[in-house]
Amino acid sequence: MRTGRVVIGLLAVTVLAGCGTRESAAEVLAANGGSAVTIQLPPGVLPAAAAPLAEAPVAAAAPVPVDAPSAPKPVKPARATSTKAVSAAATASPPTAADTAGAPTCPAGGAAPLRLGQVGHFSGVVGPLTAGARTGLAVWARDVNVRGGIACHPIQLYSVDDGADPSRTAATIADLVTNKHVSALVATFSPLAPAAVRQAAEKYKVPVIGGDLASFEWNESPYMFPEGASLRTRVYLLMREAVAAGFPKMGLLYCVETPSCTTLHKMIETDGLAKQAGVTVVYSSLVSIASTDYTAQCQNAKNAGAQSLGVAMDGASINRLVRSCDAIGFRPPIVTDSLLISTEQAADPNLRRNTVLSANTTAPWMLTDTPGLRAYHAAMAQYAPGFTLDSSSILAWTSGKLAEVAIARLPVTSAAPTSAEVLIGLGGLRNETLGGLVAGITFHAGQPAPEGRCLYYTRLDERGWSAPRGSKPVCY
């Protein structure tokens, strides 16, 4: 058997682990041209586009009054009264004629704010991979409010770090629903607590619109609405990509930190998904993402004749894996989900030299060849000009657009849409592409979301991230 030449890191967002800090971020007020978004963010997550950052009181937990979005006015940053909270306040330009073309006729006196919540593992080991999701969704909320809100309703967004603690995830969702009165959760990034998210969503009958898509729960509950391909689809098509590249002999490394690894192992090896994809598994082993060295695994995979190695670990562990393999002269590319590699981890010269063949559940964030992608780039450039675009931010932006399209289907009233009404809007979506952000989304009321069977290939090498097939989805 020839020695291994490629490391294939299968999609494994579900296998990330980390304790995460229990220090909660302070609630923040972000002004949007006269309307407001209530966002719980740490300092620096969302840079101001046209006004300096100003601090707001930690105790300002209630949403601020919202002006009618049809007549936006500049809002002065709040006077600093605490060093524990930061307000990302920016004066936005009023909507143009193009922005308001076809807009609904708003009720006299305006419409009530639409309260939305975001929950995620935004700290700890997982934090570097998910942090961009906070910025992506906050930018979407700003952009929507500048354009007049959704069906005349300005957005009030609560974004909360659950510290990668499943019990805290459930408590956070309970607080958002019962105390903040959110109508939906949007861009949920809690890959270590999918069961907690599902149970809370079903208990409170609140829709969960888009997020990490890192578990099977996304396609098992009528209250969860994924914005892209299922976990099974991503694993399968990534293995197909390895085979197409000429490296069908694969070794697999599964982390020990989460039961999701057991599910992946069963799906890939026991249930025959690898065989269906044309992959021959020649080596597999459990590993820990807490390990500082993976030389033994690299050597064993190389000795087994692996041409590819499926890696179920976070980006920092993948960086250490590449370094360990390099020490024994084993320098293969890695194939994995792009969400697993943060901006900082992608800068690793060893990783770039080896090349990463990866996939995204939405259109690649670095492209601008569809209306949906151009809108994403324009809003990010305006409201977060210092932010480096990444997979998590476009997933969150796309989640927001999915919520926007569904809610815009509802009748325009002065009262904010309820969770039940948002569910109705979502249940009526058919082959929705969000302007080229996704391959096509269809939901049916009262039923779990069908498995998305398409994704988008991405690639990281010494030139940076690129999209080998452009914005064209790959399906099966």
Short mmCIF file of C-alpha atoms in Angstrom, two decimals:
data_model
loop_
_atom_site.label_atom_id
_atom_site.label_comp_id
_atom_site.label_asym_id
_atom_site.label_seq_id
_atom_site.Cartn_x
_atom_site.Cartn_y
_atom_site.Cartn_z
CA MET A 1 0.00 0.00 0.00
CA ARG A 2 1.28 3.43 -0.79
CA THR A 3 1.74 5.91 2.01
CA GLY A 4 -1.02 8.35 2.77
CA ARG A 5 -0.96 11.61 0.88
CA VAL A 6 -4.11 13.34 1.97
CA VAL A 7 -5.81 14.16 5.24
CA ILE A 8 -9.58 14.30 4.76
CA GLY A 9 -11.25 16.05 7.67
CA LEU A 10 -14.92 15.10 7.43
CA LEU A 11 -17.51 17.56 8.52
CA ALA A 12 -17.66 17.42 12.29
CA VAL A 13 -19.04 20.59 13.75
CA THR A 14 -20.99 18.40 16.15
CA VAL A 15 -17.84 17.08 17.78
CA LEU A 16 -16.43 20.34 19.04
CA ALA A 17 -16.01 20.60 22.78
CA GLY A 18 -15.07 23.19 25.36
CA CYS A 19 -16.21 24.52 28.68
CA GLY A 20 -16.59 28.18 27.79
CA THR A 21 -16.65 31.08 30.16
CA ARG A 22 -19.66 31.62 32.42
CA GLU A 23 -19.20 35.37 32.38
CA SER A 24 -22.19 36.72 30.49
CA ALA A 25 -21.84 39.67 28.16
CA ALA A 26 -23.73 42.82 29.02
CA GLU A 27 -26.78 43.79 27.04
CA VAL A 28 -26.15 46.44 24.45
CA LEU A 29 -28.26 48.92 22.55
CA ALA A 30 -27.46 49.44 18.88
CA ALA A 31 -29.23 52.31 17.14
CA ASN A 32 -30.37 51.85 13.55
CA GLY A 33 -31.50 55.04 11.94
CA GLY A 34 -34.21 55.76 14.47
CA SER A 35 -35.11 52.16 15.25
CA ALA A 36 -33.12 49.99 17.58
CA VAL A 37 -31.68 46.54 17.95
CA THR A 38 -31.12 45.19 21.43
CA ILE A 39 -28.02 43.04 21.21
CA GLN A 40 -26.06 41.24 23.89
CA LEU A 41 -22.51 41.49 22.59
CA PRO A 42 -19.02 41.75 24.03
CA PRO A 43 -16.92 44.79 23.07
CA GLY A 44 -15.71 44.94 19.48
CA VAL A 45 -18.00 42.32 17.94
CA LEU A 46 -19.81 44.81 15.72
CA PRO A 47 -17.75 47.89 14.82
CA ALA A 48 -19.69 51.10 14.27
CA ALA A 49 -19.77 52.18 10.64
CA ALA A 50 -20.40 55.87 11.07
CA ALA A 51 -20.17 56.67 14.77
CA PRO A 52 -17.73 55.81 17.57
CA LEU A 53 -18.60 53.12 20.08
CA ALA A 54 -20.27 54.40 23.22
CA GLU A 55 -21.07 52.60 26.44
CA ALA A 56 -24.56 51.89 27.74
CA PRO A 57 -25.74 50.85 31.20
CA VAL A 58 -25.49 47.17 32.09
CA ALA A 59 -28.98 47.39 33.53
CA ALA A 60 -30.48 48.48 30.22
CA ALA A 61 -32.02 45.07 29.59
CA ALA A 62 -35.31 46.29 28.18
CA PRO A 63 -35.55 47.29 24.50
CA VAL A 64 -35.35 51.00 23.88
CA PRO A 65 -38.28 52.85 22.26
CA VAL A 66 -38.43 52.32 18.53
CA ASP A 67 -39.32 55.05 16.07
CA ALA A 68 -41.33 54.18 12.98
CA PRO A 69 -38.83 52.75 10.47
CA SER A 70 -40.35 54.77 7.66
CA ALA A 71 -38.84 57.92 9.08
CA PRO A 72 -35.37 57.05 10.40
CA LYS A 73 -33.52 59.63 12.47
CA PRO A 74 -29.92 59.74 13.65
CA VAL A 75 -29.58 58.52 17.22
CA LYS A 76 -26.92 59.89 19.52
CA PRO A 77 -24.80 57.29 21.34
CA ALA A 78 -25.83 56.81 24.96
CA ARG A 79 -23.69 58.50 27.57
CA ALA A 80 -21.24 56.08 29.17
CA THR A 81 -22.41 54.98 32.60
CA SER A 82 -20.62 51.64 32.94
CA THR A 83 -17.43 49.98 31.76
CA LYS A 84 -19.11 46.57 31.57
CA ALA A 85 -21.27 47.19 28.52
CA VAL A 86 -20.64 48.55 25.05
CA SER A 87 -23.15 49.97 22.58
CA ALA A 88 -22.38 49.53 18.89
CA ALA A 89 -24.31 52.64 17.87
CA ALA A 90 -24.10 53.90 14.32
CA THR A 91 -26.00 56.52 12.41
CA ALA A 92 -27.33 54.87 9.29
CA SER A 93 -28.33 56.52 6.04
CA PRO A 94 -32.08 56.73 5.36
CA PRO A 95 -33.49 54.13 2.94
CA THR A 96 -33.29 55.07 -0.71
CA ALA A 97 -36.13 54.82 -3.23
CA ALA A 98 -34.71 51.50 -4.36
CA ASP A 99 -34.72 50.23 -0.77
CA THR A 100 -38.37 51.07 -0.24
CA ALA A 101 -39.71 50.08 -3.66
CA GLY A 102 -42.57 47.64 -3.19
CA ALA A 103 -42.57 48.13 0.58
CA PRO A 104 -45.87 47.41 2.36
CA THR A 105 -48.12 50.21 3.56
CA CYS A 106 -47.43 50.47 7.27
CA PRO A 107 -50.17 50.90 9.87
CA ALA A 108 -50.85 54.43 11.09
CA GLY A 109 -48.69 55.06 14.13
CA GLY A 110 -46.21 52.35 13.13
CA ALA A 111 -45.89 48.67 13.91
CA ALA A 112 -44.68 47.00 17.07
CA PRO A 113 -41.06 45.81 17.16
CA LEU A 114 -40.32 42.23 16.20
CA ARG A 115 -38.26 40.58 18.94
CA LEU A 116 -35.82 37.89 17.86
CA GLY A 117 -33.27 35.90 19.87
CA GLN A 118 -29.88 34.37 19.11
CA VAL A 119 -28.18 31.74 21.28
CA GLY A 120 -24.72 30.32 20.75
CA HIS A 121 -21.44 28.93 22.09
CA PHE A 122 -19.70 32.26 21.59
CA SER A 123 -16.94 31.60 24.13
CA GLY A 124 -14.63 28.71 25.03
CA VAL A 125 -13.02 26.36 22.51
CA VAL A 126 -15.95 26.69 20.12
CA GLY A 127 -15.98 30.48 20.34
CA PRO A 128 -13.43 31.19 17.60
CA LEU A 129 -15.56 29.20 15.15
CA THR A 130 -18.90 30.81 16.00
CA ALA A 131 -18.03 34.40 16.93
CA GLY A 132 -18.66 35.65 13.39
CA ALA A 133 -22.27 34.50 13.66
CA ARG A 134 -22.98 37.29 16.15
CA THR A 135 -21.61 39.92 13.82
CA GLY A 136 -23.35 38.46 10.77
CA LEU A 137 -26.77 38.48 12.42
CA ALA A 138 -26.31 41.90 14.02
CA VAL A 139 -25.38 43.35 10.62
CA TRP A 140 -28.45 41.73 9.08
CA ALA A 141 -30.66 43.31 11.76
CA ARG A 142 -29.17 46.74 11.12
CA ASP A 143 -29.60 46.35 7.39
CA VAL A 144 -33.24 45.30 7.77
CA ASN A 145 -34.07 48.22 10.04
CA VAL A 146 -32.49 50.74 7.69
CA ARG A 147 -34.72 49.32 4.96
CA GLY A 148 -37.83 49.79 7.10
CA GLY A 149 -38.00 46.56 9.09
CA ILE A 150 -39.81 43.36 8.18
CA ALA A 151 -43.43 44.01 7.18
CA CYS A 152 -43.07 47.40 8.94
CA HIS A 153 -41.75 45.80 12.17
CA PRO A 154 -38.32 47.04 13.30
CA ILE A 155 -36.18 44.26 14.75
CA GLN A 156 -35.08 44.03 18.36
CA LEU A 157 -32.41 41.34 18.54
CA TYR A 158 -31.15 39.64 21.70
CA SER A 159 -27.88 37.72 21.15
CA VAL A 160 -26.74 35.64 24.14
CA ASP A 161 -23.66 33.49 24.84
CA ASP A 162 -24.67 30.22 26.52
CA GLY A 163 -21.08 29.35 27.42
CA ALA A 164 -21.29 25.95 25.67
CA ASP A 165 -23.31 24.67 28.64
CA PRO A 166 -26.43 22.67 27.63
CA SER A 167 -28.27 23.54 30.85
CA ARG A 168 -27.49 27.18 30.26
CA THR A 169 -28.65 26.86 26.66
CA ALA A 170 -32.07 25.71 27.83
CA ALA A 171 -32.27 28.42 30.49
CA THR A 172 -31.25 31.08 27.97
CA ILE A 173 -33.97 30.06 25.53
CA ALA A 174 -36.51 30.00 28.35
CA ASP A 175 -35.55 33.55 29.32
CA LEU A 176 -35.69 34.79 25.74
CA VAL A 177 -39.17 33.34 25.21
CA THR A 178 -40.81 34.02 28.57
CA ASN A 179 -39.13 37.28 29.59
CA LYS A 180 -37.93 38.89 26.35
CA HIS A 181 -40.96 37.58 24.44
CA VAL A 182 -39.05 36.72 21.26
CA SER A 183 -41.09 35.34 18.37
CA ALA A 184 -38.26 33.22 16.99
CA LEU A 185 -34.66 32.16 17.52
CA VAL A 186 -32.41 32.99 14.58
CA ALA A 187 -28.87 31.81 13.77
CA THR A 188 -28.51 29.43 16.73
CA PHE A 189 -24.92 28.22 17.08
CA SER A 190 -24.95 25.69 19.95
CA PRO A 191 -23.41 22.54 18.41
CA LEU A 192 -22.75 20.92 21.80
CA ALA A 193 -26.34 21.33 22.94
CA PRO A 194 -28.61 20.39 20.01
CA ALA A 195 -30.91 18.34 22.21
CA ALA A 196 -31.35 21.28 24.59
CA VAL A 197 -32.20 23.57 21.68
CA ARG A 198 -34.71 21.14 20.26
CA GLN A 199 -36.38 20.40 23.60
CA ALA A 200 -36.72 24.10 24.41
CA ALA A 201 -38.07 24.90 20.94
CA GLU A 202 -40.69 22.18 21.22
CA LYS A 203 -41.59 23.09 24.81
CA TYR A 204 -42.18 26.76 24.00
CA LYS A 205 -43.31 26.16 20.41
CA VAL A 206 -40.85 28.74 19.13
CA PRO A 207 -39.23 28.36 15.67
CA VAL A 208 -35.45 28.00 15.44
CA ILE A 209 -34.47 29.56 12.11
CA GLY A 210 -31.02 28.62 10.83
CA GLY A 211 -27.71 28.13 12.57
CA ASP A 212 -24.77 25.74 12.74
CA LEU A 213 -26.70 22.74 11.28
CA ALA A 214 -24.24 20.56 13.19
CA SER A 215 -26.62 17.84 14.34
CA PHE A 216 -29.40 15.58 13.13
CA GLU A 217 -31.91 17.48 15.29
CA TRP A 218 -32.13 20.12 12.57
CA ASN A 219 -34.02 17.64 10.40
CA GLU A 220 -35.98 15.90 13.13
CA SER A 221 -38.14 18.59 14.71
CA PRO A 222 -41.01 20.60 13.16
CA TYR A 223 -39.73 23.64 15.09
CA MET A 224 -36.24 23.69 13.54
CA PHE A 225 -35.66 25.26 10.13
CA PRO A 226 -32.17 24.70 8.65
CA GLU A 227 -30.82 27.15 6.10
CA GLY A 228 -28.77 24.54 4.25
CA ALA A 229 -27.65 20.94 3.82
CA SER A 230 -28.14 18.25 6.46
CA LEU A 231 -25.22 16.78 8.40
CA ARG A 232 -25.50 13.51 6.50
CA THR A 233 -25.37 15.31 3.16
CA ARG A 234 -22.25 17.23 4.12
CA VAL A 235 -20.37 14.14 5.31
CA TYR A 236 -21.38 12.17 2.22
CA LEU A 237 -20.50 14.86 -0.33
CA LEU A 238 -17.20 15.61 1.39
CA MET A 239 -16.25 11.95 1.07
CA ARG A 240 -17.31 12.05 -2.56
CA GLU A 241 -15.02 15.04 -3.04
CA ALA A 242 -12.12 13.06 -1.59
CA VAL A 243 -12.81 10.21 -3.98
CA ALA A 244 -13.07 12.60 -6.93
CA ALA A 245 -9.67 14.01 -5.96
CA GLY A 246 -8.20 10.50 -6.20
CA PHE A 247 -7.85 9.62 -2.50
CA PRO A 248 -10.46 6.96 -1.64
CA LYS A 249 -8.52 5.16 1.13
CA MET A 250 -9.46 6.91 4.33
CA GLY A 251 -8.53 6.85 7.99
CA LEU A 252 -10.90 8.35 10.55
CA LEU A 253 -10.25 10.17 13.82
CA TYR A 254 -13.23 10.64 16.17
CA CYS A 255 -13.10 12.86 19.24
CA VAL A 256 -14.10 11.48 22.64
CA GLU A 257 -15.68 14.65 24.01
CA THR A 258 -19.19 14.23 22.67
CA PRO A 259 -21.65 11.40 21.86
CA SER A 260 -22.04 12.90 18.40
CA CYS A 261 -18.82 11.16 17.44
CA THR A 262 -20.46 7.82 18.10
CA THR A 263 -23.24 8.79 15.74
CA LEU A 264 -20.77 9.83 13.07
CA HIS A 265 -18.82 6.58 13.47
CA LYS A 266 -21.98 4.51 13.10
CA MET A 267 -23.21 6.51 10.11
CA ILE A 268 -19.91 6.42 8.23
CA GLU A 269 -18.65 2.94 8.98
CA THR A 270 -21.39 0.72 10.41
CA ASP A 271 -24.25 2.05 8.29
CA GLY A 272 -22.11 2.11 5.16
CA LEU A 273 -22.13 5.79 4.20
CA ALA A 274 -18.40 5.58 3.40
CA LYS A 275 -18.99 2.64 1.07
CA GLN A 276 -21.83 4.52 -0.66
CA ALA A 277 -19.45 7.41 -1.28
CA GLY A 278 -16.77 5.06 -2.68
CA VAL A 279 -14.50 5.39 0.37
CA THR A 280 -12.55 2.52 1.93
CA VAL A 281 -11.87 3.07 5.64
CA VAL A 282 -8.38 1.70 6.38
CA TYR A 283 -7.88 3.18 9.84
CA SER A 284 -9.99 4.72 12.62
CA SER A 285 -9.29 5.88 16.14
CA LEU A 286 -10.71 7.94 18.98
CA VAL A 287 -8.82 11.11 19.87
CA SER A 288 -9.22 14.03 22.24
CA ILE A 289 -9.21 17.63 21.15
CA ALA A 290 -7.39 18.37 24.41
CA SER A 291 -4.32 16.53 23.12
CA THR A 292 -1.32 18.65 22.24
CA ASP A 293 0.18 16.10 19.85
CA TYR A 294 -1.22 13.64 17.31
CA THR A 295 2.00 12.05 16.03
CA ALA A 296 0.87 8.52 16.90
CA GLN A 297 -2.36 8.89 14.92
CA CYS A 298 -0.50 10.40 11.96
CA GLN A 299 1.98 7.53 11.96
CA ASN A 300 -0.70 4.86 12.25
CA ALA A 301 -2.73 6.34 9.41
CA LYS A 302 0.35 6.61 7.25
CA ASN A 303 1.37 3.02 8.01
CA ALA A 304 -2.13 1.78 7.19
CA GLY A 305 -1.80 3.22 3.71
CA ALA A 306 -4.40 5.91 4.23
CA GLN A 307 -4.73 8.33 1.36
CA SER A 308 -7.21 10.36 3.35
CA LEU A 309 -7.99 10.87 6.99
CA GLY A 310 -11.39 11.94 8.29
CA VAL A 311 -10.88 14.35 11.17
CA ALA A 312 -13.71 15.14 13.61
CA MET A 313 -12.07 17.97 15.55
CA ASP A 314 -12.14 21.74 15.91
CA GLY A 315 -9.86 24.01 13.87
CA ALA A 316 -7.22 24.48 16.57
CA SER A 317 -6.88 20.70 16.91
CA ILE A 318 -6.65 20.38 13.14
CA ASN A 319 -3.77 22.90 13.22
CA ARG A 320 -1.99 20.71 15.79
CA LEU A 321 -2.73 17.60 13.75
CA VAL A 322 -1.15 19.13 10.65
CA ARG A 323 1.89 20.09 12.69
CA SER A 324 2.21 16.56 14.11
CA CYS A 325 1.90 14.94 10.70
CA ASP A 326 4.42 17.36 9.25
CA ALA A 327 6.97 16.18 11.83
CA ILE A 328 6.93 12.68 10.28
CA GLY A 329 6.88 13.87 6.69
CA PHE A 330 3.14 13.34 6.24
CA ARG A 331 1.88 16.55 4.63
CA PRO A 332 -1.53 15.91 3.11
CA PRO A 333 -4.42 18.30 2.39
CA ILE A 334 -7.41 18.39 4.71
CA VAL A 335 -11.03 18.14 3.69
CA THR A 336 -13.57 19.45 6.19
CA ASP A 337 -16.51 21.76 6.69
CA SER A 338 -15.39 25.38 6.37
CA LEU A 339 -17.17 26.30 9.62
CA LEU A 340 -14.58 24.25 11.54
CA ILE A 341 -11.76 26.64 10.64
CA SER A 342 -11.75 30.16 12.05
CA THR A 343 -10.13 33.14 10.37
CA GLU A 344 -7.12 32.91 12.70
CA GLN A 345 -6.77 29.15 12.21
CA ALA A 346 -6.99 29.57 8.44
CA ALA A 347 -3.90 31.79 8.59
CA ASP A 348 -1.74 28.82 9.66
CA PRO A 349 0.95 28.53 6.93
CA ASN A 350 1.21 24.75 7.37
CA LEU A 351 -2.52 24.33 6.88
CA ARG A 352 -2.49 26.54 3.80
CA ARG A 353 0.49 24.71 2.35
CA ASN A 354 -1.24 21.37 2.78
CA THR A 355 -4.52 22.78 1.34
CA VAL A 356 -8.01 22.41 2.77
CA LEU A 357 -10.78 21.02 0.58
CA SER A 358 -13.98 21.97 2.32
CA ALA A 359 -17.67 22.74 1.99
CA ASN A 360 -20.17 25.37 3.09
CA THR A 361 -23.90 24.89 3.59
CA THR A 362 -24.59 28.25 1.93
CA ALA A 363 -23.02 29.98 -1.06
CA PRO A 364 -19.31 30.72 -0.46
CA TRP A 365 -18.82 33.94 1.51
CA MET A 366 -15.95 35.19 -0.64
CA LEU A 367 -18.06 35.46 -3.83
CA THR A 368 -20.26 38.29 -5.10
CA ASP A 369 -21.88 36.79 -8.20
CA THR A 370 -25.48 36.51 -6.95
CA PRO A 371 -27.87 39.17 -5.61
CA GLY A 372 -27.88 37.48 -2.20
CA LEU A 373 -24.09 37.47 -1.95
CA ARG A 374 -23.81 41.07 -3.09
CA ALA A 375 -26.28 42.18 -0.42
CA TYR A 376 -24.26 40.33 2.23
CA HIS A 377 -20.99 41.94 1.12
CA ALA A 378 -22.50 45.41 0.94
CA ALA A 379 -24.05 45.26 4.41
CA MET A 380 -20.95 43.80 6.03
CA ALA A 381 -18.76 46.45 4.40
CA GLN A 382 -21.04 49.23 5.63
CA TYR A 383 -21.80 48.11 9.17
CA ALA A 384 -18.74 45.98 10.08
CA PRO A 385 -15.95 47.38 7.87
CA GLY A 386 -13.14 45.86 9.92
CA PHE A 387 -14.60 42.36 9.98
CA THR A 388 -13.03 39.51 7.97
CA LEU A 389 -15.80 37.61 6.20
CA ASP A 390 -16.09 33.95 7.11
CA SER A 391 -18.34 30.91 7.08
CA SER A 392 -20.12 31.61 10.37
CA SER A 393 -21.05 35.18 9.43
CA ILE A 394 -22.67 34.21 6.13
CA LEU A 395 -24.51 31.32 7.81
CA ALA A 396 -25.94 33.79 10.33
CA TRP A 397 -26.74 36.37 7.62
CA THR A 398 -28.50 33.66 5.59
CA SER A 399 -30.45 32.58 8.68
CA GLY A 400 -31.60 36.17 9.07
CA LYS A 401 -32.63 36.37 5.40
CA LEU A 402 -34.59 33.14 5.82
CA ALA A 403 -36.48 34.64 8.75
CA GLU A 404 -36.99 37.86 6.80
CA VAL A 405 -38.54 36.13 3.79
CA ALA A 406 -40.82 33.96 5.93
CA ILE A 407 -42.09 36.81 8.10
CA ALA A 408 -42.56 39.13 5.11
CA ARG A 409 -45.18 36.66 3.85
CA LEU A 410 -47.45 37.46 6.79
CA PRO A 411 -50.19 40.13 6.70
CA VAL A 412 -49.05 43.61 7.76
CA THR A 413 -50.50 44.53 11.16
CA SER A 414 -49.53 46.84 13.98
CA ALA A 415 -48.99 43.89 16.34
CA ALA A 416 -45.74 41.94 16.12
CA PRO A 417 -45.99 38.45 14.60
CA THR A 418 -46.29 35.67 17.17
CA SER A 419 -44.27 32.45 17.12
CA ALA A 420 -47.30 30.64 15.71
CA GLU A 421 -47.57 33.16 12.88
CA VAL A 422 -43.85 32.93 12.11
CA LEU A 423 -44.28 29.15 11.87
CA ILE A 424 -47.03 29.71 9.30
CA GLY A 425 -44.74 31.92 7.22
CA LEU A 426 -41.94 29.35 7.33
CA GLY A 427 -44.28 26.48 6.46
CA GLY A 428 -45.23 28.17 3.21
CA LEU A 429 -41.72 28.47 1.77
CA ARG A 430 -41.10 26.49 -1.42
CA ASN A 431 -37.76 26.24 -3.21
CA GLU A 432 -36.60 29.53 -1.70
CA THR A 433 -33.06 30.45 -2.82
CA LEU A 434 -32.70 33.77 -0.95
CA GLY A 435 -31.25 35.44 -4.01
CA GLY A 436 -28.66 32.73 -4.59
CA LEU A 437 -27.54 32.23 -0.99
CA VAL A 438 -28.90 28.66 -0.89
CA ALA A 439 -29.74 25.92 -3.37
CA GLY A 440 -33.45 25.95 -2.56
CA ILE A 441 -35.33 25.62 0.72
CA THR A 442 -38.76 24.03 1.18
CA PHE A 443 -40.62 23.58 4.44
CA HIS A 444 -43.99 22.00 5.20
CA ALA A 445 -46.05 23.16 8.18
CA GLY A 446 -45.93 20.78 11.12
CA GLN A 447 -43.25 18.56 9.59
CA PRO A 448 -39.47 18.31 10.15
CA ALA A 449 -37.39 19.97 7.46
CA PRO A 450 -36.46 17.64 4.59
CA GLU A 451 -32.75 16.89 4.29
CA GLY A 452 -31.00 19.45 2.13
CA ARG A 453 -29.08 17.51 -0.53
CA CYS A 454 -26.85 20.30 -1.85
CA LEU A 455 -23.80 22.18 -0.62
CA TYR A 456 -21.02 24.44 -1.92
CA TYR A 457 -17.36 23.47 -2.16
CA THR A 458 -14.68 25.80 -0.81
CA ARG A 459 -10.90 25.60 -0.71
CA LEU A 460 -8.09 27.05 1.40
CA ASP A 461 -4.53 27.20 0.12
CA GLU A 462 -1.60 29.61 0.14
CA ARG A 463 -3.67 32.15 -1.79
CA GLY A 464 -6.46 32.08 0.80
CA TRP A 465 -10.06 30.91 0.54
CA SER A 466 -11.66 30.30 -2.84
CA ALA A 467 -14.66 28.52 -4.36
CA PRO A 468 -13.63 25.86 -6.93
CA ARG A 469 -17.15 25.59 -8.36
CA GLY A 470 -18.16 29.17 -7.76
CA SER A 471 -21.64 29.73 -6.37
CA LYS A 472 -23.00 26.60 -8.10
CA PRO A 473 -24.24 24.03 -5.57
CA VAL A 474 -23.21 20.39 -5.70
CA CYS A 475 -26.12 18.02 -5.12
CA TYR A 476 -26.90 14.32 -5.07
#
